[in-house]
Structures are given as C-alpha cells and as structure tokens.
Coordinates of C-alpha atoms and ligand atoms in Angstrom, one line a residue:
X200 CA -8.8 1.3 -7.7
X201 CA -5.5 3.1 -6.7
X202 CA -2.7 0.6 -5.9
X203 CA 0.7 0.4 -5.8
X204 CA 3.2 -0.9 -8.7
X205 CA 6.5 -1.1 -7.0
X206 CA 7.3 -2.6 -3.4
X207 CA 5.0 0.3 -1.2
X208 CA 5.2 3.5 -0.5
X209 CA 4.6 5.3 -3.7
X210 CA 2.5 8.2 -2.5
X211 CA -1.3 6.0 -2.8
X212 CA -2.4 8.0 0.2
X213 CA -2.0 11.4 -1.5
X214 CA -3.8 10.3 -4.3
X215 CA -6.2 8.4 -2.5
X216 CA -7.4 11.5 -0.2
X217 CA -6.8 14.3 -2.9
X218 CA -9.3 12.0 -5.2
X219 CA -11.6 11.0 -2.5
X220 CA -13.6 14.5 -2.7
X221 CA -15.5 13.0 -5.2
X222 CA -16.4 9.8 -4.3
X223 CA -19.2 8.5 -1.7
X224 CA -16.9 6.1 -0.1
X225 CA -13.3 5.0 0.2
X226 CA -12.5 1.0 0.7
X227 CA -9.5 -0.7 2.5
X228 CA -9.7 -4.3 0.8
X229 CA -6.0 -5.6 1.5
X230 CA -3.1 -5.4 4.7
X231 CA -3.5 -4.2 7.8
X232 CA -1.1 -1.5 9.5
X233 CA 1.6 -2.3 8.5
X234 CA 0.8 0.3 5.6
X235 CA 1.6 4.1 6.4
X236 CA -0.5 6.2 3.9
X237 CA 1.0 10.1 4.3
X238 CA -1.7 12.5 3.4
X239 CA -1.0 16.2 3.7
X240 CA -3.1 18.8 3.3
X241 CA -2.3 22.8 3.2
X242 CA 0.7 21.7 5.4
X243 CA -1.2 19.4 7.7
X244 CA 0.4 16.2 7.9
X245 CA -1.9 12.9 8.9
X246 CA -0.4 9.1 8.5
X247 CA -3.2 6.6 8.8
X248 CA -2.2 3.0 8.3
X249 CA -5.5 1.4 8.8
X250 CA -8.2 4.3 8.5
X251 CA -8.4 4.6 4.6
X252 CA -7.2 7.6 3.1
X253 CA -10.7 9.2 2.3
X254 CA -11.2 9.9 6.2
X255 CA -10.0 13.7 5.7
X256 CA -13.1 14.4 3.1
X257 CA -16.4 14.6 4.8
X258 CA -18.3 13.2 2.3
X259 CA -16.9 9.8 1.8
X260 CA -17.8 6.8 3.8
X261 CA -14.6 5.0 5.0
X262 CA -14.6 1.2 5.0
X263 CA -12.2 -1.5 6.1
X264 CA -12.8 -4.7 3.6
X265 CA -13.0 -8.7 5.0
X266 CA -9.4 -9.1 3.7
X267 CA -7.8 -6.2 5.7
X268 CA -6.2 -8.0 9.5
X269 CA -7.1 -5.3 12.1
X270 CA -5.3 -4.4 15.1
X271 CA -7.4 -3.1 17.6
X272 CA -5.0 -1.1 19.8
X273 CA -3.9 0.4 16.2
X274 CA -7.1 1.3 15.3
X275 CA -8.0 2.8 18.4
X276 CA -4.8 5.0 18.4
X277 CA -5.9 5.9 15.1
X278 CA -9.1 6.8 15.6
X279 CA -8.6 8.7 18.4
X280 CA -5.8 10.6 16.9
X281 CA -8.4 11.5 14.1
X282 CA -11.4 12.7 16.6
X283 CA -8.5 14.5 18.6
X284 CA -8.6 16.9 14.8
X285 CA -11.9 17.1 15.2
X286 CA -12.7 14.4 12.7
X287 CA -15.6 12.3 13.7
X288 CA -14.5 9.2 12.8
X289 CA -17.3 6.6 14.2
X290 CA -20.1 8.0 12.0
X291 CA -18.3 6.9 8.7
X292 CA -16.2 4.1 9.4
X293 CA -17.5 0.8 8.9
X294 CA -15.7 -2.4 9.8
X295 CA -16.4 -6.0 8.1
X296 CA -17.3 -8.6 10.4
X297 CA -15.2 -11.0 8.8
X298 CA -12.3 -8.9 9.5
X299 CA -8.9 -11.3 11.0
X300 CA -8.2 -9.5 14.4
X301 CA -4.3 -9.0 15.1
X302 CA -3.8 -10.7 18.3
X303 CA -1.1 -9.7 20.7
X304 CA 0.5 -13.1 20.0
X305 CA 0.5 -12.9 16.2
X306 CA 3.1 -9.9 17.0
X307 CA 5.2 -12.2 19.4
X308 CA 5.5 -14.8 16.8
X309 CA 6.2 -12.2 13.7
X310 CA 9.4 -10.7 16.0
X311 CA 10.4 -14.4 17.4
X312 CA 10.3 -15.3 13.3
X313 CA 12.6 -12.7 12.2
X314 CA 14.9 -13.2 14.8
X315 CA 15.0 -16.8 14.3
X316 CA 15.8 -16.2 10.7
X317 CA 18.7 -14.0 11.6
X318 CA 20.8 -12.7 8.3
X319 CA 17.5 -14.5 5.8
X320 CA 15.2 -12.3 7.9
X321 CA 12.3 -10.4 5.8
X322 CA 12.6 -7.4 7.4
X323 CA 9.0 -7.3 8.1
X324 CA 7.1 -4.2 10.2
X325 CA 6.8 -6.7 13.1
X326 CA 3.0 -6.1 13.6
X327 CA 2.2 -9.6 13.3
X328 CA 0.8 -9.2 9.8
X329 CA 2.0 -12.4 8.6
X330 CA 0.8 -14.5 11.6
X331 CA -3.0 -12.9 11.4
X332 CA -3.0 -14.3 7.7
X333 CA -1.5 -17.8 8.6
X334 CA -4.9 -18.2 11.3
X335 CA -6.8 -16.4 8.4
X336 CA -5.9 -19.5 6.3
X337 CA -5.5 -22.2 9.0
X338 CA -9.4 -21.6 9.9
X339 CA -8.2 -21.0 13.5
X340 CA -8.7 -17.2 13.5
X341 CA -10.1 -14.3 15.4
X342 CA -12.8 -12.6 13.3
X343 CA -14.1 -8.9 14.2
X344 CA -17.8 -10.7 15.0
X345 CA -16.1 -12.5 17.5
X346 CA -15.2 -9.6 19.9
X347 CA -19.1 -9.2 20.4
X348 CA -19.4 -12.9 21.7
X349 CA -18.0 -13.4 24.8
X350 CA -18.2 -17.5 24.8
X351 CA -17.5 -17.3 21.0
X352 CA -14.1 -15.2 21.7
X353 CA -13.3 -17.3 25.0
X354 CA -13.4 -20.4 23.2
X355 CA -11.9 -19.7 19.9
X356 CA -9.1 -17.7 21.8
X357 CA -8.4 -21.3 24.1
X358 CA -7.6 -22.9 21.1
X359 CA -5.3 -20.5 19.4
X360 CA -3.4 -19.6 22.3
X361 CA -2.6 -22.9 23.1
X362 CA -1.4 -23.8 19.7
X363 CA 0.3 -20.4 19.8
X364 CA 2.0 -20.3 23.1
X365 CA 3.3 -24.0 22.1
X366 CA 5.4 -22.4 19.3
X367 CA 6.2 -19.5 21.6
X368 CA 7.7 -21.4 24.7
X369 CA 8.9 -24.5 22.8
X370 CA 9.9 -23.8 19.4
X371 CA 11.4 -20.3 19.9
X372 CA 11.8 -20.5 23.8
X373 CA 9.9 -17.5 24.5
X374 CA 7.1 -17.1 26.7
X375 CA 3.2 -17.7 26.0
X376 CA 0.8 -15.3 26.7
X377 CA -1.9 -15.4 29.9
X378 CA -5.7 -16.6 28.5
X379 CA -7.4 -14.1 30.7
X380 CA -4.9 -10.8 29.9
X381 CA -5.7 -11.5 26.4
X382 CA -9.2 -12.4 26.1
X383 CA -9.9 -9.3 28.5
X384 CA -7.9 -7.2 25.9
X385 CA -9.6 -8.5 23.3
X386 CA -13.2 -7.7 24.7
X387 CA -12.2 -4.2 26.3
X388 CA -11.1 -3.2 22.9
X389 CA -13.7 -4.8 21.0
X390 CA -16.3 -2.5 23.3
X391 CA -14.3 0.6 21.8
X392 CA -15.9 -0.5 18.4
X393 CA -19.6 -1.3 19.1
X394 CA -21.7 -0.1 16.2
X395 CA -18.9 0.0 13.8
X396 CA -19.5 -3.4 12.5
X397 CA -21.2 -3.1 9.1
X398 CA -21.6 -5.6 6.1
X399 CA -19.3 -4.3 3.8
X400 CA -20.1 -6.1 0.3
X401 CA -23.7 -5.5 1.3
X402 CA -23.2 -1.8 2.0
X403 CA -21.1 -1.7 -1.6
X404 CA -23.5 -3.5 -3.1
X405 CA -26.0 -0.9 -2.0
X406 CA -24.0 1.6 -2.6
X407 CA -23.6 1.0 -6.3
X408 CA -26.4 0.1 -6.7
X409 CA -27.2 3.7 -6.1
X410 CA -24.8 4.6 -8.4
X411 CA -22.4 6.2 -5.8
X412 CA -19.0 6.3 -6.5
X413 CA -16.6 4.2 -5.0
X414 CA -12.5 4.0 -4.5
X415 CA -10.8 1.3 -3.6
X416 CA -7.2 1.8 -1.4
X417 CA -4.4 -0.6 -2.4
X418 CA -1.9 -0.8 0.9
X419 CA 1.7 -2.1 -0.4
X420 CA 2.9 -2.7 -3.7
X421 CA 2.9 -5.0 -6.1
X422 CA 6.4 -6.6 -5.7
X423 CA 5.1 -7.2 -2.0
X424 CA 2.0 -9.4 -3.5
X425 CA 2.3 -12.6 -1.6
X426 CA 1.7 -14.4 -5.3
X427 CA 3.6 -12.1 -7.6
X428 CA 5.8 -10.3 -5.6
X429 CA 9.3 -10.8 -4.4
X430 CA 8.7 -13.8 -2.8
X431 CA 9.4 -14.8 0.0
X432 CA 10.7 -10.7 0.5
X433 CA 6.9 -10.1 0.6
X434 CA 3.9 -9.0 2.3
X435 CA 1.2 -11.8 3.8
X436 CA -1.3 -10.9 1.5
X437 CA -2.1 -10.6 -2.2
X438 CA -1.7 -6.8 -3.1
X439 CA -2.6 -6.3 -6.7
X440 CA -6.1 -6.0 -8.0
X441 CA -7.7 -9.4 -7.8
X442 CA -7.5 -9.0 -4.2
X443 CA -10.2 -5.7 -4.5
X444 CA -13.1 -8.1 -5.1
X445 CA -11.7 -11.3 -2.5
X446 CA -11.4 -8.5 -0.2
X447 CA -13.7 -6.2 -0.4
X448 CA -16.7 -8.9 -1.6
X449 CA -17.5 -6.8 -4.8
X450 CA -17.5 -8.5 -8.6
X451 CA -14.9 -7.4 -11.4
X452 CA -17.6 -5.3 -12.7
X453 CA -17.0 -3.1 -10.0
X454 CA -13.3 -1.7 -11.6
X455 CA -13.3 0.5 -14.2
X456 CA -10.6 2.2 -13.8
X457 CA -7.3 1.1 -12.0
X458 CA -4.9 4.1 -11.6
X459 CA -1.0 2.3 -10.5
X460 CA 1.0 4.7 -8.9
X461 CA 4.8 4.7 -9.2
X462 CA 7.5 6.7 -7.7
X463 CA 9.6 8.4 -10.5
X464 CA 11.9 6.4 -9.5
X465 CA 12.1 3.1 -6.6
X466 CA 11.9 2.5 -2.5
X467 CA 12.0 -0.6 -1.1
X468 CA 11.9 -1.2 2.5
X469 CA 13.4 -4.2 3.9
X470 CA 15.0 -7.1 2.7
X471 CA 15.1 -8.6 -0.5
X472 CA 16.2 -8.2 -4.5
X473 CA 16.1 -4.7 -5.4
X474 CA 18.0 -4.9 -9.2
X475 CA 18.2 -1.2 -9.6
X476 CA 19.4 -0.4 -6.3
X477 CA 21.8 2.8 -5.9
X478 CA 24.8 2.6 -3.4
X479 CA 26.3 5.7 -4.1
X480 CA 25.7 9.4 -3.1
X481 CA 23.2 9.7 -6.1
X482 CA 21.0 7.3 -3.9
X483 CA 21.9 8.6 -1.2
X484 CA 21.1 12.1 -2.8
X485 CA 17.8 10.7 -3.5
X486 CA 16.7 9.3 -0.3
X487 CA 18.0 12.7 1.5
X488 CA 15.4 15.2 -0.8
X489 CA 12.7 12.4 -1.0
X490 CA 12.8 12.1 2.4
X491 CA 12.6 8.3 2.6
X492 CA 12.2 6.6 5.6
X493 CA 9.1 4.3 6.6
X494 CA 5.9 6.4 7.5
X495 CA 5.2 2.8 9.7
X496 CA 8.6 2.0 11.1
X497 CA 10.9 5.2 10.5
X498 CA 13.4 2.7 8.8
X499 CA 15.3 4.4 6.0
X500 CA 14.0 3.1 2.9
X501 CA 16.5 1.7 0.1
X502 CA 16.6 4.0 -3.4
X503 CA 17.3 3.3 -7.1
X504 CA 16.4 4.2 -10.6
X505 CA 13.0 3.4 -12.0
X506 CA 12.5 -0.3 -12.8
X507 CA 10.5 -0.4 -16.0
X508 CA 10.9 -4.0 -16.6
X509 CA 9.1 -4.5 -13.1
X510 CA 6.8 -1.9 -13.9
X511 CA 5.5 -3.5 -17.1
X512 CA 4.8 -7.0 -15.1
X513 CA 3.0 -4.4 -12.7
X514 CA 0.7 -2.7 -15.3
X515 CA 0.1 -6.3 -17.1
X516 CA -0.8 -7.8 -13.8
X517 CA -3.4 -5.4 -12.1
X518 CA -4.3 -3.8 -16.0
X519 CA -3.2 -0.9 -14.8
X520 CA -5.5 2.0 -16.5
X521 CA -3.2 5.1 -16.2
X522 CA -0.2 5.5 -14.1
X523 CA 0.1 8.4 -11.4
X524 CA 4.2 9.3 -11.2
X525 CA 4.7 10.7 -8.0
X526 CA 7.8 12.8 -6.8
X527 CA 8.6 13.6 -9.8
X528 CA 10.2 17.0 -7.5
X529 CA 12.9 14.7 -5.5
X530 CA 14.4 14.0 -9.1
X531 CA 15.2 18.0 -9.9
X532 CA 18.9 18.7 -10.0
X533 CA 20.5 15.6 -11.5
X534 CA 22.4 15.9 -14.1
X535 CA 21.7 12.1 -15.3
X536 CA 18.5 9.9 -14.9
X537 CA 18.4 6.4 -15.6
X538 CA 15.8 4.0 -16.2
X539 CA 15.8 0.2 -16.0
X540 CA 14.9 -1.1 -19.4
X541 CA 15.5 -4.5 -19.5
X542 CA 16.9 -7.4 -17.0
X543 CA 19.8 -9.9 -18.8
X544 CA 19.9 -13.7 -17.3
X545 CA 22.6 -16.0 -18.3
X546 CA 22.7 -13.7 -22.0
X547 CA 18.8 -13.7 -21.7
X548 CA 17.5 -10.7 -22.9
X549 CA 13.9 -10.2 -20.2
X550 CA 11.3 -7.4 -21.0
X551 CA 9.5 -8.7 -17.5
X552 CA 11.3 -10.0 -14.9
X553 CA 11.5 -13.6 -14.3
X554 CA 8.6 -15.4 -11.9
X555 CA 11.4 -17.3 -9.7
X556 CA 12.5 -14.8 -7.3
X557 CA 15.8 -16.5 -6.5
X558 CA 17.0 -15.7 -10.4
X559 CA 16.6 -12.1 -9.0
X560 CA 19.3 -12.3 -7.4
X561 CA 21.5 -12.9 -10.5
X562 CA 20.0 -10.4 -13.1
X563 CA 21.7 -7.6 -14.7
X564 CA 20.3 -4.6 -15.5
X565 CA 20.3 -2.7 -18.9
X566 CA 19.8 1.2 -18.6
X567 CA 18.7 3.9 -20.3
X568 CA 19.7 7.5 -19.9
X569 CA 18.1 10.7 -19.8
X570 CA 19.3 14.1 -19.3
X571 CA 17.9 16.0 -16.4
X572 CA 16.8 19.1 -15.3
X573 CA 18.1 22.0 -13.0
X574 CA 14.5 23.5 -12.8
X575 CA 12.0 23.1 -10.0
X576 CA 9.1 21.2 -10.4
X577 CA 8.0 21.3 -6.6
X578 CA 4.2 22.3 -6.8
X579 CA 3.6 22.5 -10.8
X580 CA 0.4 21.8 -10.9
X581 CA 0.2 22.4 -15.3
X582 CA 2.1 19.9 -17.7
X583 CA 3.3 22.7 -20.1
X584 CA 5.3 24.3 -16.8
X585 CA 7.4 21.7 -16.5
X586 CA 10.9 21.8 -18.0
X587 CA 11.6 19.9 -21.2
X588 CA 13.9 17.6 -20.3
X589 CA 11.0 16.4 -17.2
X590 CA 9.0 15.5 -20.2
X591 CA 11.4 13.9 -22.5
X592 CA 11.9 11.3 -18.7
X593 CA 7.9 11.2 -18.7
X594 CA 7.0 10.1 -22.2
X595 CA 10.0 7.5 -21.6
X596 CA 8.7 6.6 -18.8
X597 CA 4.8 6.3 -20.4
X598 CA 6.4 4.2 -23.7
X599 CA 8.2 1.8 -21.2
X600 CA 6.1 1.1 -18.7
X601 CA 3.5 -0.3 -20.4
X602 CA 0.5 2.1 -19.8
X603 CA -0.4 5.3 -20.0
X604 CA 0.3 8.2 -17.6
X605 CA -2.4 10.2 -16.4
X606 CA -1.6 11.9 -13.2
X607 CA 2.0 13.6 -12.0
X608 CA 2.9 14.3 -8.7
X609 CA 5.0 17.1 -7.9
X610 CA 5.2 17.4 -3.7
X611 CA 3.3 16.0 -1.0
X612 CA 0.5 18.4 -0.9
X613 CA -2.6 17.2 -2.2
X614 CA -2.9 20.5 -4.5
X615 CA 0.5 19.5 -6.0
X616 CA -0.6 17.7 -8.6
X617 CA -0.9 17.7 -12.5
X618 CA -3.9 15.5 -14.1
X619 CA -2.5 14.5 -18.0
X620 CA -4.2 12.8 -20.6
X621 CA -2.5 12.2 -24.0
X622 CA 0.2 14.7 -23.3
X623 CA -2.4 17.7 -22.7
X624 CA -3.3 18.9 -18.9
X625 CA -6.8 19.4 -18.9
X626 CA -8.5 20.6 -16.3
X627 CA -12.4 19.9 -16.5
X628 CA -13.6 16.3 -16.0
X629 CA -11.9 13.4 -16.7
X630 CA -14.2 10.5 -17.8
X631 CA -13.2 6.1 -18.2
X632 CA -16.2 4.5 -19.6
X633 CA -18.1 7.1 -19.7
X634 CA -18.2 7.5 -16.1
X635 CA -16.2 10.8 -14.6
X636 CA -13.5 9.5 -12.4
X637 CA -12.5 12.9 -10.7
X638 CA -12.7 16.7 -11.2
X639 CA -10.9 19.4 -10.5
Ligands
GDP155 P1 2.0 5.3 0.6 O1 2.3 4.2 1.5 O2 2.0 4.8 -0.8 O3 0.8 6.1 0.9 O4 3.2 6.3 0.6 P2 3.9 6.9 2.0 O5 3.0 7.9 2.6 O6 4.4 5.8 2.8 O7 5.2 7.6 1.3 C1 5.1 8.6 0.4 C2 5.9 9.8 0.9 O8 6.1 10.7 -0.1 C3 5.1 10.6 1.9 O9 5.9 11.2 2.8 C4 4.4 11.6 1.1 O10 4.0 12.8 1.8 C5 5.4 11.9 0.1 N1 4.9 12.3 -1.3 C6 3.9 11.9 -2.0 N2 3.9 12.4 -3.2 C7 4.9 13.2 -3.3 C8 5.5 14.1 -4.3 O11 5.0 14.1 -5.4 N3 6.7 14.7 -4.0 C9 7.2 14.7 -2.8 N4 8.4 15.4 -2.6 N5 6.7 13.9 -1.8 C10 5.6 13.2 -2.0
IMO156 P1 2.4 0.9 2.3 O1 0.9 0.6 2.2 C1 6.4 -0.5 2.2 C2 7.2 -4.6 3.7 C3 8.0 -4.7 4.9 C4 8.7 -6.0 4.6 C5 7.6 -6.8 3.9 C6 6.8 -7.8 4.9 O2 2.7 2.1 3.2 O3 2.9 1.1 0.9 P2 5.0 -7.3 6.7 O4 5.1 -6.5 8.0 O5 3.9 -6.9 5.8 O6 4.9 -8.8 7.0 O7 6.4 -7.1 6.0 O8 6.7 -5.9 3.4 N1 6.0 -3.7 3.8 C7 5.9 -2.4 3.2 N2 6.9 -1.7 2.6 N3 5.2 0.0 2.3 C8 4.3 -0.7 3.0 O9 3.0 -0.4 3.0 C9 4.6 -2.0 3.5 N4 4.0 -3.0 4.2 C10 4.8 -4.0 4.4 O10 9.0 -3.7 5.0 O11 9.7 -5.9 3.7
MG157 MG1 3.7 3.8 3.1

C-alpha cells in the first residue's frame, strides 16, 4: 500500500508509477478526482486523478476499488487524454460495479455548501466528492451497475433528484436539475464504459491467488481521513489503510507492506488547522521551488515545516512500514530547517496531536532545528551523495517520525529516487516478509 501521511499531495503518484513496473496490478480503493497524482517520466508530465498511477507501465492491470466515487465525464476526459498518448487504456482498466457515480447534482450541492458556509467553508475541490459519499451512505445512491439498467437508473435517479433538487431550489435557492438531461447524461456516458465493469475483489482474489503482485494507491492524506483527520477540514472518505480492504474488498492479509509518504516538509490545501504553518518568505521560498499549487484545482497550496508529532499519529495509525520522504530537493539552500517535535496544550506536553480538532486550533508548537545544506540534491539517486547535513535532517526525521525510512525522493522524475534501508542504499532487491516489494 502507498498512502499519504500528511493532508495530500506528497508525491504518492511518483512512487506509485515508478514502483508499479513490478507489480501485476495497481488499485484505486479510496476518493474519487478530487486527487491529482503527478507522474513524470523522462520529462513527460501525466496527472491522473482517477486512473491509478500504474496506467504508464504496461504490465500492470489498473483498477478502480467499490469505495472510489467516479465521475464519468472525469473519467472519460481521462481516459481519452491517456489513449490520445497512445496508452490503451480500456484493455486494463477495470471498474467495480459497486462504484458511487458522481452525479451532476452532487457537484451543485458541494459549491451551494461552501458558499453557504461562507468564512467556515472547507475549501473543498467542488467535485461533489462529499455529496456522492452522503448517497453512498444514505442508501439512495447511483452505483456503476446502474448505468447498464435503463429502468434501474430511471428510477433510482427519480428519487434522488427529487430529494436533491428539494435542497437545491429550497434550501439554497438554486435551481434543480431536468430528469431527462441527467438520466440521458448518465446513460450516454455510461455507454462510453461498456465492458469495463469488472468484479474487483474477485479479480484480486484471483489475482493473488496466483501470487501476482499487487499495489494499492492511497488518494489524500491522512489528516484528510474523514475519521482521523482534521475534521471537519477533511475529505468524505476514510483515507488511511483500513479503508484498502472496505474499499477494495480484500482481507488484511493482503498488506504486507504499507510505504507512507511524506513531503520533507508540509502542504495543505484548503481550509483548516495547519500548526506548523510558515507565513514568511521562508514559506513562501518553499512553495516557490516546490512548486506548490493543486495538481486538481491550481490553488496554491499552504507550506510549513515537517510536523513530526502528526506524522507519528500517521505511522501509528496506517502501521506505516517504511516512509518515502519526497522533495527532499525543494529544501536545498536553507540555511535553517525546522521540524515540529512536539505540540503544548494548556502546559500539556503532546507527542501526538490531540483527537478533538477544535484544540488544534490552540496548540503551540515546539521545534527543533537543523542546519542545512547549500548542495544540490536534485536527482541523487545514491544515499552516500547526499550532503551531510541532508542526512543529519533524515535520521532526525526517521527517529521522530516513528518508522523507518526507506525511500528518498529527490525531483519529480520517477528515476530521481534513492531506495535506503538501515542507512545503506542498496540497489538489488528489497524484500518485507520474505516477499520482494520492488527492484531496481
Ligand atoms: P500526490 O497527490 O500525492 O500524487 O502528489 P501531487 O502530484 O499532487 O503533488 C506532488 C508534486 O510534487 C508533483 O508536482 C510532483 O511532480 C512533485 N514531486 C514529487 N516528488 C518530488 C520530488 O522529490 N522533488 C520535487 N521537486 N518534486 C517532486
Ligand atoms: P491527492 O490524492 C490535497 C482537500 C481539499 C479540501 C478537503 C475536502 O492529490 O493527495 P473534497 O473535495 O475532498 O471534499 O475536499 O480535502 N483535498 C485534497 N488536498 N490533495 C488531495 O488529493 C485532496 N483531495 C481533497 O482541498 O481541503
Ligand atoms: Mg495531489
């Protein structure tokens, strides 16, 4: 499993794709596009938000889990853009049946929310995300299945759209949406995926059975888990790893390794509590070489320091295996780093940070600093290259964090990347349980 430890975007698509040439397929289990996964590959650039991140690698299968929402017109942009590279896309992409479709008016209601909400807003992607979920659990939902069944569709759509266009008109004084544009829509898009839909716990069960090799694609982080996260700053669904077998349909005995990746230091994007937020030119600084704005939405995305104390809630709560610290580059040139080592509450000394989000809001955060480096690292692909004081910051960063680091990433190419074990770059086969997890 590769997943995310901080609040999203910490490079799990270039990790997902660069490890993906070893495995026979390559799962989406959780989210739906409001994910941007960046993959880029001797200077190609490709951002999928629904496709999972094994797509570029011919080998591996590519399937999208019963917890993942789907938006059609998304997916069909996607997979379109794809085949324009010459990717043939159909043949490997397999799409659970019990997949929540996005509906037009699950958008309407996400961007008549947020406005509603005004300055307490979420800051959400507006693709409706949060609304799919809501009919997930409400047992009023549009399933994949569905688009195939014309009097299924027609009259599961009557009832949610006029539930939906209700809330629209009355409680937000919008407008509702017309029955016949959107079950059309609905079944004209649908027809785009004929043959696509595919049992996916079956197929994984199969597939292991078989013992292939499978990878499982965390979208957001785990500060953006509906449960554990920031709440209600959060995503709609649970992002961290118990969420692999609800979403996917596979036991626990499918993970045996989970590989958390973390920036090398923090992005958050949208609202909410951010305790080691930078508002000054060092931040700035940070955002500027890291490029950071939103693969989804283009928003510029908020920097600080690392957050160890939220990093050790993320390792303990997904049992994190190894961590993968990526853009380690975007940190070269400072003459200080700091890390986040432990919150204070009310003269409360917190190694984790506390489970009521609203305390967030009054912690205060202890630091630690390092000296840093003038040295590039853009592109070292050996541990022993990099300048000292980069791994002084790394072994802090493995002693705090709460698990060890295994992978660094040092630019966005999937070739820039050093695999570590126990201090030592080694470059043959790297094995968890006896099974090998990648090779290069
Ligand atoms: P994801 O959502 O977790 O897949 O991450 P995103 O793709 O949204 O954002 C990560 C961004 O950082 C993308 O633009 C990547 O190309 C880029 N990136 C990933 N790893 C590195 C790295 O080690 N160094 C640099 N400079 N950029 C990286
Ligand atoms: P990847 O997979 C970063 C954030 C939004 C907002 C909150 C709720 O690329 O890491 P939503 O539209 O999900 O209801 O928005 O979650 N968010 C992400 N932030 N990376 C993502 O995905 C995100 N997906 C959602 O910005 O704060
Ligand atoms: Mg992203």
């Amino acid at each position: 499993v590769v997943l995310g430890t901080q609040w999203g975007d910490e490079g799990k698509g270039k990790i997902v794709d660069l490890l993906s040439k070893d495995v026979d397929a390559v799962v989406r289990f959780q989210g739906g596009h409001n994910a941007g996964h960046t993959l880029v590959a001797e200077g190609n650039k490709t951002v999928l938000h629904l496709v999972p991140s094994g797509i570029l690698n011919e080998g591996a299968q590519c399937l999208i889990g019963n917890g993942v929402v789907v938006s059609l017109e998304a997916l069909k942009t996607e997979t379109e853009a794809l085949e324009a590279l010459g990717i043939d896309v159909r043949s490997r992409l397999g799409i659970s049946p019990a997949c929540p479709i996005i509906m037009p008016y699950h958008e309407l209601l996400d961007h008549a929310r947020e406005k509603a909400k005004g300055k307490k807003a979420i800051g959400t992607t507006g693709r409706g995300i949060g609304p799919a979920y809501e009919d997930k659990v409400s047992r009023r939902g549009i399933r994949f299945s569905d688009l195939f069944n014309h009097d299924l569709l027609s009259e599961k759509l009557e009832e949610a759209l006029d539930y939906h266009n209700f809330v629209l008109d009355k409680y937000f004084g919008g407008e509702g949406l017309s029955f016949d544009l959107v079950l059309d829509d609905a079944l004209q898009l649908g027809a785009c995926f004929t043959g696509l839909m595919m049992d996916v716990s079956g197929e994984l069960h199969r597939l292991r059975t078989q013992g292939k090799r499978i990878l499982y694609e965390g979208a957001q982080g785990t500060l953006l888990d509906i449960d554990h996260g920031t709440y209600p700053f959060v995503t709609s669904s649970n992002t961290t790893i118990g969420a692999v077998c609800t979403g996917a349909g596979v036991g626990p005995d499918a993970i045996d390794y989970v590989l958390g990746i973390t920036k090398a230091y923090t992005t958050r994007v949208g609202h909410g509590p951010f305790p080691t937020e930078l508002f000054d030119d060092v931040g700035a600084g940070i955002a500027e070489r890291g490029a950071e704005f939103g693969a989804t939405t283009g928003r510029a995305r908020r920097c600080g320091w690392l957050d160890a104390v939220a990093l050790r809630r993320a390792a303990h709560t997904n049992g994190v295996t190894g961590f993968c610290v990526t853009k380690l580059d975007v940190l070269d040139g400072l003459d200080e780093i700091k890390v986040g080592i432990a919150y204070r509450l009310g003269g409360e000394v917190l190694d984790i940070p506390p489970q009521n989000p609203e305390a967030w809001d009054d912690l205060e955060v202890e630091y630690e600093s390092f000296p840093g480096w003038q040295e590039t690292t853009r592109g070292v692909t050996n541990y022993d290259d990099l300048p000292d004081n980069a791994k002084t910051y790394l072994a802090a960063m493995e002693a705090l964090c709460g698990a060890p680091l295994h992978m660094i990433s040092t630019g966005p190419d999937r070739k820039e990347i050093i695999f570590i074990y126990s201090g030592v770059s080694f470059t043959v086969e790297f094995f968890v349980q006896g099974n090998p997890v990648c090779f290069f």
